[in-house]
Amino acid sequence: MSFKVTKVFFLALLIFIPQLAWAQSGLPIINMIDDGSGSTQYSLTLQLLALMTVLTLLPSLLLMMTSFVRIIIVMSLLRQALGTAQTPPNQVLLGLALFLTIFIMMPVFSAVYDDAITPYFNEDIGFEEAVTVAREPFRTFMLNQTRESDIALFVEIAGNTEVVEPADVPFSTLVPAFITSELKSAFSIGFLIYIPFVVIDLVVASVLMSMGMMMLSPMMISMPFKLMLFVLVDGWTLIMGSLTSSFAVL
């Protein structure tokens, strides 16, 4: 399964790379130039440099096209609402968000693997057709999660008058619209998560104020109650289940 996901990531990278002379039989890595004096100079091709540059951007490109943004923001807001500072640690939140993302995006990855990667490696389709086919599952997923108002905003900013239906939205317009919509959704969920914990903070602060304990930090007293509430309602299961079900089914 991990090999399949790796192949999907590889083809997703190719979606964003322009045609860098891949129409040729292969990608030359090193050029050997004879300077006429009997010595040879070696130089890397611009195509390889471009490929290495895009490889550094691959994690950001992939994360911005998946459910990762919404999940990591909600988890971070949950940690702040609980008032537990660095617990869970950032590494735990990132790992949790990553594996939830793989779980949610697996239908998309499977579609890309079955319809684009496998035929391409079997030489049943060409590179350009494989890239076109690989884009469609990501496009469908992002369109299902993106608000029409966000798409309309970026279409208007781009001045694109040729967009009549969702299939006409360019990939370069859909991605920022998807990210904007994901941020809105994440903060909306975070607001709902904050409400019960804010109520606990207000109650504890009011009780301490009425007892004249104004020098005692309300956060120190309210944290055990917030943790107890979160555990009693099985908070982690509710949060993960709600996040997973918040993504529209393809």
Coordinates of N, CA and C in Angstrom, one line a residue:
M1 N 0.8 -1.2 0.0 CA 0.0 0.0 0.0 C 0.9 1.3 0.0
S2 N 2.0 1.2 0.8 CA 2.8 2.4 0.8 C 3.5 2.7 -0.5
F3 N 3.8 1.6 -1.3 CA 4.4 1.7 -2.6 C 3.4 2.4 -3.6
K4 N 2.1 2.0 -3.4 CA 1.1 2.6 -4.2 C 1.0 4.1 -4.0
V5 N 1.0 4.5 -2.7 CA 0.9 5.9 -2.3 C 2.1 6.6 -2.8
T6 N 3.3 6.0 -2.8 CA 4.5 6.7 -3.3 C 4.4 6.9 -4.8
K7 N 3.8 6.0 -5.5 CA 3.6 6.2 -7.0 C 2.6 7.3 -7.2
V8 N 1.6 7.4 -6.4 CA 0.6 8.4 -6.6 C 1.3 9.8 -6.3
F9 N 2.1 9.9 -5.3 CA 2.8 11.1 -5.0 C 3.7 11.5 -6.2
F10 N 4.3 10.5 -6.8 CA 5.2 10.8 -7.9 C 4.5 11.3 -9.1
L11 N 3.3 10.8 -9.4 CA 2.6 11.3 -10.5 C 1.9 12.6 -10.2
A12 N 1.6 12.8 -9.0 CA 1.1 14.1 -8.6 C 2.1 15.2 -8.8
L13 N 3.4 14.9 -8.5 CA 4.5 15.8 -8.8 C 4.5 16.1 -10.3
L14 N 4.3 15.1 -11.1 CA 4.4 15.4 -12.6 C 3.3 16.2 -13.1
I15 N 2.2 16.3 -12.4 CA 1.1 17.1 -12.8 C 1.5 18.6 -12.8
F16 N 2.4 19.0 -11.9 CA 2.7 20.4 -11.7 C 4.0 20.8 -12.5
I17 N 4.6 19.8 -13.2 CA 5.9 20.1 -13.9 C 5.5 20.3 -15.3
P18 N 5.9 21.4 -15.9 CA 5.7 21.6 -17.4 C 6.4 20.6 -18.2
Q19 N 6.2 20.6 -19.4 CA 6.8 19.6 -20.3 C 8.3 20.1 -20.5
L20 N 9.2 19.4 -19.7 CA 10.6 19.8 -19.7 C 11.4 18.9 -20.6
A21 N 11.0 18.8 -21.9 CA 11.6 18.0 -22.9 C 11.5 16.5 -22.6
W22 N 10.4 16.1 -21.9 CA 10.1 14.7 -21.7 C 9.5 14.1 -22.9
A23 N 9.3 14.9 -23.9 CA 8.8 14.3 -25.2 C 9.9 13.5 -25.9
Q24 N 11.2 13.8 -25.4 CA 12.3 13.0 -25.9 C 12.3 11.6 -25.3
S25 N 13.2 10.8 -25.7 CA 13.2 9.4 -25.2 C 13.6 9.3 -23.7
G26 N 14.2 10.3 -23.2 CA 14.6 10.3 -21.8 C 15.0 11.7 -21.3
L27 N 15.3 11.8 -20.0 CA 15.7 13.0 -19.4 C 17.2 13.0 -19.2
P28 N 18.0 13.7 -19.9 CA 19.5 13.7 -19.7 C 19.8 14.3 -18.4
I29 N 20.7 13.6 -17.6 CA 21.0 14.0 -16.3 C 22.3 14.9 -16.3
I30 N 23.3 14.4 -17.1 CA 24.6 15.1 -17.1 C 25.0 15.3 -18.6
N31 N 25.4 16.5 -18.9 CA 26.0 16.8 -20.2 C 27.5 16.7 -20.2
M32 N 28.1 16.0 -21.1 CA 29.5 16.0 -21.2 C 30.0 16.8 -22.4
I33 N 30.8 17.8 -22.2 CA 31.2 18.7 -23.2 C 32.7 18.6 -23.3
D34 N 33.2 18.4 -24.6 CA 34.6 18.4 -24.9 C 35.1 19.8 -25.2
D35 N 36.0 20.3 -24.4 CA 36.4 21.7 -24.6 C 37.5 21.8 -25.7
G36 N 37.8 20.8 -26.4 CA 38.8 20.8 -27.5 C 40.2 20.6 -27.1
S37 N 40.5 20.6 -25.8 CA 41.9 20.4 -25.3 C 42.1 19.0 -24.8
G38 N 41.1 18.2 -25.0 CA 41.3 16.8 -24.5 C 40.6 16.5 -23.2
S39 N 40.1 17.6 -22.5 CA 39.4 17.4 -21.2 C 37.9 17.5 -21.4
T40 N 37.2 17.0 -20.5 CA 35.7 16.9 -20.6 C 35.1 17.7 -19.4
Q41 N 34.1 18.5 -19.7 CA 33.4 19.2 -18.7 C 32.1 18.6 -18.5
Y42 N 31.6 18.5 -17.3 CA 30.3 17.9 -16.9 C 29.4 18.9 -16.3
S43 N 28.2 19.0 -16.8 CA 27.2 20.0 -16.3 C 25.9 19.3 -16.2
L44 N 25.1 19.7 -15.1 CA 23.7 19.3 -15.0 C 22.8 20.0 -15.9
T45 N 21.8 19.4 -16.4 CA 20.8 20.0 -17.3 C 19.9 20.9 -16.5
L46 N 19.3 21.8 -17.2 CA 18.3 22.7 -16.6 C 17.0 21.9 -16.2
Q47 N 16.7 20.8 -17.0 CA 15.6 20.0 -16.7 C 15.8 19.4 -15.3
L48 N 17.0 18.9 -15.1 CA 17.2 18.2 -13.8 C 17.1 19.2 -12.6
L49 N 17.7 20.4 -12.8 CA 17.6 21.4 -11.8 C 16.1 21.8 -11.5
A50 N 15.3 21.9 -12.6 CA 13.9 22.2 -12.4 C 13.2 21.1 -11.6
L51 N 13.6 19.8 -12.0 CA 13.0 18.7 -11.3 C 13.3 18.7 -9.8
M52 N 14.6 19.0 -9.5 CA 15.0 19.0 -8.1 C 14.3 20.2 -7.3
T53 N 14.1 21.3 -8.0 CA 13.4 22.4 -7.4 C 12.0 22.0 -7.0
V54 N 11.3 21.4 -8.0 CA 9.9 21.0 -7.8 C 9.8 19.9 -6.7
L55 N 10.8 19.1 -6.6 CA 10.8 18.0 -5.6 C 10.8 18.7 -4.2
T56 N 11.5 19.8 -4.0 CA 11.5 20.5 -2.7 C 10.1 21.0 -2.4
L57 N 9.3 21.3 -3.4 CA 8.0 21.9 -3.2 C 6.9 20.8 -3.2
L58 N 7.3 19.6 -3.4 CA 6.3 18.5 -3.5 C 5.4 18.4 -2.3
P59 N 6.0 18.3 -1.0 CA 5.1 18.2 0.1 C 4.1 19.3 0.2
S60 N 4.5 20.5 0.0 CA 3.5 21.6 0.0 C 2.4 21.5 -1.0
L61 N 2.8 21.1 -2.2 CA 1.9 21.0 -3.3 C 0.8 19.9 -3.0
L62 N 1.3 18.8 -2.5 CA 0.4 17.7 -2.2 C -0.5 18.0 -1.0
L63 N 0.1 18.6 0.1 CA -0.7 18.9 1.3 C -1.8 19.9 1.0
M64 N -1.5 20.9 0.0 CA -2.5 21.9 -0.3 C -3.7 21.3 -1.2
M65 N -3.5 20.1 -1.7 CA -4.5 19.5 -2.5 C -5.3 18.4 -1.8
T66 N -5.1 18.2 -0.5 CA -5.7 17.1 0.2 C -6.4 17.7 1.4
S67 N -6.8 16.8 2.3 CA -7.6 17.1 3.5 C -6.7 17.5 4.6
F68 N -5.4 17.6 4.4 CA -4.4 17.8 5.5 C -4.6 19.2 6.1
V69 N -4.9 20.2 5.4 CA -5.0 21.6 5.9 C -6.1 21.6 7.0
R70 N -7.3 21.1 6.6 CA -8.4 21.2 7.6 C -8.1 20.4 8.8
I71 N -7.5 19.3 8.7 CA -7.3 18.4 9.8 C -6.3 19.0 10.8
I72 N -5.1 19.5 10.3 CA -4.1 20.0 11.1 C -4.5 21.3 11.8
I73 N -5.3 22.1 11.2 CA -5.8 23.4 11.8 C -6.8 23.0 12.9
V74 N -7.7 22.1 12.7 CA -8.6 21.7 13.7 C -7.9 21.1 14.9
M75 N -6.9 20.3 14.7 CA -6.2 19.7 15.8 C -5.4 20.8 16.6
S76 N -4.9 21.7 15.9 CA -4.2 22.8 16.6 C -5.1 23.6 17.4
L77 N -6.3 24.0 16.9 CA -7.3 24.7 17.6 C -7.8 23.9 18.8
L78 N -7.9 22.6 18.7 CA -8.4 21.8 19.8 C -7.4 21.8 20.9
R79 N -6.1 21.8 20.6 CA -5.1 21.8 21.6 C -5.1 23.2 22.3
Q80 N -5.3 24.2 21.6 CA -5.3 25.6 22.2 C -6.6 25.7 23.1
A81 N -7.7 25.1 22.6 CA -8.9 25.2 23.4 C -8.8 24.4 24.7
L82 N -8.1 23.3 24.7 CA -7.9 22.5 25.9 C -6.9 23.2 26.9
G83 N -6.0 24.1 26.3 CA -5.1 24.8 27.1 C -3.9 24.0 27.6
T84 N -3.6 23.0 26.8 CA -2.5 22.0 27.2 C -1.2 22.4 26.6
A85 N -1.0 23.6 26.1 CA 0.3 24.1 25.5 C 0.8 23.2 24.4
Q86 N 1.8 22.4 24.7 CA 2.5 21.6 23.7 C 2.1 20.1 23.8
T87 N 0.9 19.8 24.4 CA 0.5 18.4 24.5 C -0.9 18.3 23.8
P88 N -1.0 17.4 22.8 CA 0.0 16.6 22.2 C 1.1 17.4 21.5
P89 N 2.3 16.8 21.4 CA 3.4 17.5 20.7 C 3.0 17.7 19.2
N90 N 3.8 18.6 18.6 CA 3.6 18.9 17.2 C 3.8 17.6 16.3
Q91 N 4.8 16.8 16.7 CA 5.0 15.6 15.9 C 3.8 14.7 15.9
V92 N 3.2 14.6 17.1 CA 2.0 13.7 17.2 C 0.9 14.2 16.3
L93 N 0.6 15.5 16.4 CA -0.5 16.1 15.6 C -0.2 16.0 14.1
L94 N 1.1 16.2 13.7 CA 1.4 16.1 12.3 C 1.2 14.6 11.8
G95 N 1.7 13.7 12.6 CA 1.5 12.3 12.2 C 0.1 11.9 12.2
L96 N -0.7 12.3 13.1 CA -2.2 12.0 13.1 C -2.8 12.6 11.9
A97 N -2.5 13.9 11.6 CA -3.1 14.5 10.5 C -2.7 13.8 9.2
L98 N -1.4 13.4 9.1 CA -1.0 12.7 7.9 C -1.7 11.4 7.6
F99 N -1.8 10.6 8.7 CA -2.5 9.3 8.5 C -4.0 9.4 8.3
L100 N -4.6 10.4 8.9 CA -6.0 10.7 8.6 C -6.2 11.2 7.2
T101 N -5.2 12.0 6.7 CA -5.3 12.4 5.3 C -5.1 11.2 4.3
I102 N -4.2 10.3 4.6 CA -4.1 9.1 3.8 C -5.4 8.3 3.8
F103 N -6.0 8.2 5.0 CA -7.2 7.4 5.1 C -8.4 8.1 4.2
I104 N -8.5 9.4 4.3 CA -9.5 10.1 3.6 C -9.3 10.1 2.1
M105 N -8.0 10.3 1.8 CA -7.7 10.5 0.3 C -7.4 9.1 -0.4
M106 N -7.5 8.0 0.3 CA -7.2 6.7 -0.3 C -8.1 6.5 -1.6
P107 N -9.4 6.8 -1.6 CA -10.1 6.6 -2.8 C -9.5 7.4 -4.0
V108 N -9.0 8.6 -3.7 CA -8.4 9.4 -4.8 C -7.1 8.8 -5.2
F109 N -6.3 8.4 -4.2 CA -5.0 7.8 -4.6 C -5.2 6.5 -5.4
S110 N -6.2 5.7 -5.0 CA -6.5 4.5 -5.7 C -6.9 4.7 -7.1
A111 N -7.8 5.7 -7.3 CA -8.2 6.1 -8.6 C -7.1 6.5 -9.5
V112 N -6.2 7.3 -9.0 CA -5.0 7.8 -9.7 C -4.1 6.6 -10.0
Y113 N -3.9 5.7 -9.1 CA -3.0 4.6 -9.3 C -3.6 3.6 -10.4
D114 N -4.9 3.3 -10.3 CA -5.5 2.4 -11.2 C -5.7 2.9 -12.6
D115 N -6.0 4.2 -12.7 CA -6.4 4.8 -14.0 C -5.3 5.5 -14.7
A116 N -4.2 5.9 -14.0 CA -3.2 6.7 -14.6 C -1.8 6.0 -14.4
I117 N -1.4 5.7 -13.2 CA -0.1 5.2 -13.0 C 0.2 3.8 -13.6
T118 N -0.8 2.9 -13.3 CA -0.6 1.5 -13.8 C -0.6 1.5 -15.3
P119 N -1.6 2.1 -16.0 CA -1.5 2.1 -17.5 C -0.2 2.8 -18.0
Y120 N 0.3 3.9 -17.3 CA 1.5 4.6 -17.8 C 2.7 3.7 -17.7
F121 N 2.8 3.0 -16.5 CA 4.0 2.1 -16.4 C 3.9 0.9 -17.3
N122 N 2.7 0.5 -17.6 CA 2.5 -0.6 -18.6 C 2.6 -0.2 -20.0
E123 N 2.8 1.1 -20.2 CA 3.0 1.7 -21.5 C 1.7 1.6 -22.4
D124 N 0.5 1.6 -21.7 CA -0.7 1.6 -22.4 C -1.2 3.0 -22.8
I125 N -0.7 4.0 -22.0 CA -1.0 5.4 -22.3 C 0.2 6.2 -22.2
G126 N 0.2 7.4 -22.9 CA 1.4 8.2 -22.9 C 1.4 9.1 -21.6
F127 N 2.5 9.8 -21.5 CA 2.7 10.7 -20.3 C 1.7 11.8 -20.2
E128 N 1.4 12.5 -21.3 CA 0.4 13.6 -21.2 C -0.9 13.1 -20.9
E129 N -1.3 11.9 -21.4 CA -2.6 11.4 -21.1 C -2.7 10.9 -19.6
A130 N -1.6 10.4 -19.1 CA -1.5 9.9 -17.7 C -1.7 11.1 -16.8
V131 N -1.0 12.2 -17.1 CA -1.2 13.4 -16.3 C -2.6 13.9 -16.3
T132 N -3.2 13.9 -17.5 CA -4.6 14.4 -17.6 C -5.5 13.5 -16.8
V133 N -5.4 12.2 -16.9 CA -6.2 11.3 -16.1 C -6.0 11.4 -14.6
A134 N -4.7 11.7 -14.2 CA -4.4 11.8 -12.8 C -4.9 13.0 -12.2
R135 N -5.1 14.0 -12.9 CA -5.7 15.3 -12.4 C -7.2 15.1 -12.0
E136 N -7.9 14.3 -12.7 CA -9.4 14.3 -12.5 C -9.8 13.9 -11.1
P137 N -9.2 12.8 -10.5 CA -9.7 12.5 -9.1 C -9.4 13.7 -8.1
F138 N -8.2 14.3 -8.3 CA -7.9 15.5 -7.4 C -8.9 16.6 -7.7
R139 N -9.2 16.8 -9.0 CA -10.1 17.9 -9.3 C -11.5 17.6 -8.7
T140 N -12.0 16.4 -8.8 CA -13.3 16.0 -8.3 C -13.3 16.2 -6.8
F141 N -12.3 15.7 -6.1 CA -12.2 15.9 -4.7 C -12.3 17.4 -4.3
M142 N -11.4 18.2 -4.9 CA -11.4 19.6 -4.5 C -12.7 20.3 -4.9
L143 N -13.3 20.0 -6.0 CA -14.6 20.6 -6.3 C -15.7 20.3 -5.3
N144 N -15.6 19.0 -4.8 CA -16.6 18.6 -3.8 C -16.5 19.4 -2.5
Q145 N -15.3 19.9 -2.2 CA -15.0 20.5 -0.9 C -15.0 22.1 -1.0
T146 N -15.0 22.6 -2.2 CA -14.8 24.0 -2.4 C -16.1 24.7 -2.6
R147 N -16.3 25.8 -1.9 CA -17.5 26.6 -2.0 C -17.6 27.3 -3.4
E148 N -18.7 27.5 -3.9 CA -18.9 28.1 -5.2 C -18.5 29.6 -5.1
S149 N -18.7 30.2 -4.0 CA -18.3 31.6 -3.8 C -16.8 31.8 -3.9
D150 N -16.1 30.9 -3.4 CA -14.6 30.9 -3.5 C -14.1 30.7 -4.9
I151 N -14.7 29.8 -5.6 CA -14.3 29.6 -7.0 C -14.7 30.8 -7.8
A152 N -15.9 31.4 -7.6 CA -16.3 32.6 -8.3 C -15.3 33.8 -8.0
L153 N -14.9 33.9 -6.8 CA -13.9 35.0 -6.4 C -12.6 34.9 -7.2
F154 N -12.0 33.7 -7.3 CA -10.7 33.6 -8.0 C -10.9 33.6 -9.5
V155 N -12.0 33.1 -10.0 CA -12.3 33.2 -11.4 C -12.4 34.7 -11.8
E156 N -13.1 35.5 -10.9 CA -13.2 36.9 -11.2 C -11.9 37.6 -11.1
I157 N -11.1 37.3 -10.1 CA -9.7 37.9 -10.0 C -8.9 37.5 -11.2
A158 N -9.0 36.3 -11.7 CA -8.2 35.9 -12.9 C -8.7 36.5 -14.2
G159 N -9.9 37.0 -14.1 CA -10.5 37.6 -15.3 C -10.9 36.5 -16.4
N160 N -11.2 35.3 -15.9 CA -11.4 34.2 -16.9 C -12.9 34.2 -17.2
T161 N -13.3 34.6 -18.4 CA -14.7 34.6 -18.8 C -15.2 33.3 -19.4
E162 N -14.3 32.3 -19.6 CA -14.6 31.1 -20.3 C -15.2 30.0 -19.3
V163 N -15.2 30.3 -18.0 CA -15.6 29.3 -17.1 C -17.2 29.4 -17.0
V164 N -17.8 28.3 -17.4 CA -19.2 28.2 -17.4 C -19.7 27.2 -16.4
E165 N -19.0 26.1 -16.3 CA -19.4 25.0 -15.4 C -18.1 24.6 -14.6
P166 N -18.3 23.8 -13.5 CA -17.1 23.4 -12.7 C -16.0 22.7 -13.5
A167 N -16.3 22.0 -14.6 CA -15.3 21.3 -15.4 C -14.4 22.3 -16.1
D168 N -14.8 23.5 -16.2 CA -14.1 24.5 -17.0 C -13.1 25.3 -16.1
V169 N -13.2 25.1 -14.7 CA -12.3 25.8 -13.8 C -10.9 25.3 -14.0
P170 N -9.9 26.2 -14.3 CA -8.5 25.8 -14.4 C -8.0 25.3 -13.1
F171 N -7.0 24.4 -13.2 CA -6.4 23.9 -12.0 C -5.7 25.0 -11.2
S172 N -5.1 26.0 -11.8 CA -4.4 27.1 -11.1 C -5.4 27.9 -10.4
T173 N -6.7 27.9 -10.7 CA -7.7 28.7 -10.0 C -8.4 27.8 -9.0
L174 N -8.5 26.5 -9.2 CA -9.2 25.6 -8.3 C -8.4 25.5 -7.0
V175 N -7.1 25.3 -7.1 CA -6.3 25.1 -5.9 C -6.4 26.2 -4.9
P176 N -6.2 27.5 -5.2 CA -6.3 28.5 -4.2 C -7.7 28.6 -3.7
A177 N -8.7 28.4 -4.5 CA -10.1 28.4 -4.1 C -10.4 27.3 -3.1
F178 N -9.8 26.1 -3.3 CA -9.9 25.0 -2.4 C -9.3 25.3 -1.1
I179 N -8.1 25.9 -1.1 CA -7.4 26.2 0.1 C -8.1 27.2 1.0
T180 N -8.7 28.2 0.3 CA -9.5 29.2 1.0 C -10.7 28.6 1.6
S181 N -11.4 27.7 0.9 CA -12.6 27.1 1.4 C -12.2 26.1 2.6
E182 N -11.1 25.5 2.5 CA -10.6 24.6 3.6 C -10.3 25.4 4.9
L183 N -9.7 26.6 4.7 CA -9.5 27.4 5.9 C -10.8 27.8 6.6
K184 N -11.8 28.2 5.7 CA -13.1 28.6 6.3 C -13.7 27.4 7.1
S185 N -13.7 26.2 6.5 CA -14.2 25.1 7.1 C -13.5 24.7 8.4
A186 N -12.2 24.8 8.4 CA -11.4 24.5 9.6 C -11.7 25.4 10.7
F187 N -11.8 26.7 10.4 CA -12.0 27.7 11.5 C -13.5 27.6 12.0
S188 N -14.4 27.2 11.1 CA -15.8 27.0 11.6 C -15.9 25.8 12.5
I189 N -15.2 24.7 12.2 CA -15.2 23.6 13.1 C -14.5 24.0 14.4
G190 N -13.4 24.7 14.3 CA -12.6 25.2 15.5 C -13.5 26.0 16.4
F191 N -14.3 26.9 15.9 CA -15.2 27.7 16.7 C -16.2 26.9 17.5
L192 N -16.7 25.8 16.8 CA -17.7 24.9 17.6 C -17.0 24.2 18.7
I193 N -15.7 23.8 18.4 CA -14.9 23.1 19.5 C -14.6 24.0 20.7
Y194 N -14.4 25.3 20.4 CA -14.0 26.2 21.4 C -15.1 26.4 22.4
I195 N -16.4 26.4 22.0 CA -17.5 26.9 22.8 C -17.6 26.2 24.1
P196 N -17.7 24.9 24.2 CA -17.8 24.2 25.6 C -16.6 24.5 26.5
F197 N -15.4 24.7 25.9 CA -14.2 24.9 26.8 C -14.2 26.4 27.3
V198 N -14.7 27.3 26.4 CA -14.8 28.7 26.9 C -15.9 28.8 28.0
V199 N -17.0 28.0 27.9 CA -18.0 28.0 29.0 C -17.4 27.6 30.3
I200 N -16.6 26.5 30.2 CA -15.9 26.0 31.5 C -15.0 27.1 32.0
D201 N -14.2 27.8 31.2 CA -13.3 28.8 31.6 C -14.1 30.0 32.3
L202 N -15.2 30.3 31.7 CA -16.1 31.4 32.3 C -16.6 31.0 33.6
V203 N -17.1 29.8 33.8 CA -17.7 29.3 35.0 C -16.6 29.3 36.1
V204 N -15.4 28.7 35.8 CA -14.3 28.7 36.8 C -13.9 30.1 37.2
A205 N -13.7 31.0 36.2 CA -13.3 32.3 36.5 C -14.3 33.0 37.4
S206 N -15.6 32.8 37.1 CA -16.7 33.5 37.9 C -16.7 32.9 39.4
V207 N -16.5 31.6 39.5 CA -16.4 31.0 40.9 C -15.2 31.6 41.6
L208 N -14.1 31.6 41.0 CA -12.9 32.1 41.7 C -13.0 33.6 42.0
M209 N -13.7 34.4 41.1 CA -13.9 35.8 41.4 C -14.8 35.9 42.6
S210 N -15.9 35.1 42.7 CA -16.8 35.3 43.8 C -16.2 34.8 45.1
M211 N -15.2 34.0 45.0 CA -14.5 33.5 46.3 C -13.3 34.4 46.6
G212 N -13.1 35.4 45.8 CA -12.0 36.4 46.1 C -10.6 35.9 45.8
M213 N -10.6 34.8 45.0 CA -9.2 34.2 44.6 C -8.8 34.8 43.3
M214 N -8.7 36.1 43.2 CA -8.3 36.8 42.0 C -6.9 36.6 41.5
M215 N -6.0 36.2 42.5 CA -4.6 36.0 42.1 C -4.4 34.5 41.6
L216 N -5.4 33.7 41.7 CA -5.2 32.3 41.2 C -5.6 32.2 39.8
S217 N -4.8 31.6 38.9 CA -5.0 31.5 37.5 C -6.2 30.6 37.2
P218 N -7.3 31.1 36.5 CA -8.4 30.3 36.2 C -8.0 29.1 35.3
M219 N -7.0 29.3 34.4 CA -6.6 28.3 33.5 C -6.1 27.0 34.2
M220 N -5.4 27.3 35.3 CA -4.9 26.1 36.1 C -6.0 25.3 36.7
I221 N -7.1 25.9 37.1 CA -8.2 25.2 37.7 C -9.1 24.6 36.7
S222 N -9.3 25.3 35.5 CA -10.2 24.8 34.5 C -9.7 23.7 33.7
M223 N -8.3 23.6 33.6 CA -7.8 22.6 32.7 C -8.2 21.1 33.1
P224 N -8.1 20.8 34.4 CA -8.6 19.4 34.7 C -10.0 19.1 34.4
F225 N -10.9 20.1 34.5 CA -12.3 20.0 34.2 C -12.5 19.8 32.7
K226 N -11.7 20.6 31.9 CA -11.8 20.5 30.4 C -11.3 19.1 30.0
L227 N -10.2 18.6 30.6 CA -9.7 17.3 30.2 C -10.7 16.2 30.6
M228 N -11.3 16.4 31.8 CA -12.3 15.4 32.2 C -13.5 15.4 31.2
L229 N -14.0 16.5 30.8 CA -15.1 16.6 29.9 C -14.7 16.0 28.6
F230 N -13.5 16.3 28.1 CA -13.1 15.7 26.8 C -13.0 14.2 26.8
V231 N -12.5 13.7 27.9 CA -12.4 12.2 28.0 C -13.7 11.6 28.2
L232 N -14.6 12.2 29.0 CA -15.9 11.6 29.3 C -16.8 11.5 28.0
V233 N -16.7 12.5 27.1 CA -17.5 12.5 25.9 C -16.7 11.7 24.7
D234 N -15.6 11.1 25.1 CA -14.8 10.4 24.1 C -14.4 11.4 22.9
G235 N -13.8 12.5 23.3 CA -13.5 13.6 22.4 C -12.7 13.2 21.2
W236 N -11.7 12.4 21.3 CA -10.8 12.1 20.2 C -11.6 11.4 19.1
T237 N -12.5 10.4 19.6 CA -13.3 9.7 18.6 C -14.3 10.6 17.9
L238 N -14.9 11.6 18.7 CA -15.8 12.5 18.1 C -15.1 13.4 17.1
I239 N -13.9 13.9 17.4 CA -13.2 14.9 16.6 C -12.8 14.2 15.3
M240 N -12.2 13.0 15.4 CA -11.7 12.3 14.2 C -12.8 11.8 13.3
G241 N -13.9 11.3 14.0 CA -15.1 10.9 13.2 C -15.7 12.0 12.5
S242 N -15.8 13.2 13.2 CA -16.5 14.4 12.5 C -15.6 14.9 11.4
L243 N -14.3 14.9 11.6 CA -13.4 15.4 10.6 C -13.5 14.5 9.3
T244 N -13.5 13.2 9.5 CA -13.5 12.3 8.4 C -14.9 12.4 7.7
S245 N -16.0 12.5 8.4 CA -17.3 12.6 7.7 C -17.6 14.0 7.2
S246 N -16.8 15.0 7.5 CA -17.0 16.3 7.0 C -16.6 16.5 5.5
F247 N -15.9 15.5 5.0 CA -15.5 15.5 3.6 C -16.5 14.8 2.8
A248 N -16.9 15.4 1.7 CA -18.0 14.9 0.9 C -17.5 13.6 0.3
V249 N -18.4 12.7 0.1 CA -18.0 11.4 -0.5 C -18.0 11.6 -2.0
L250 N -16.9 11.1 -2.6 CA -16.7 11.2 -4.1 C -17.7 10.4 -4.9

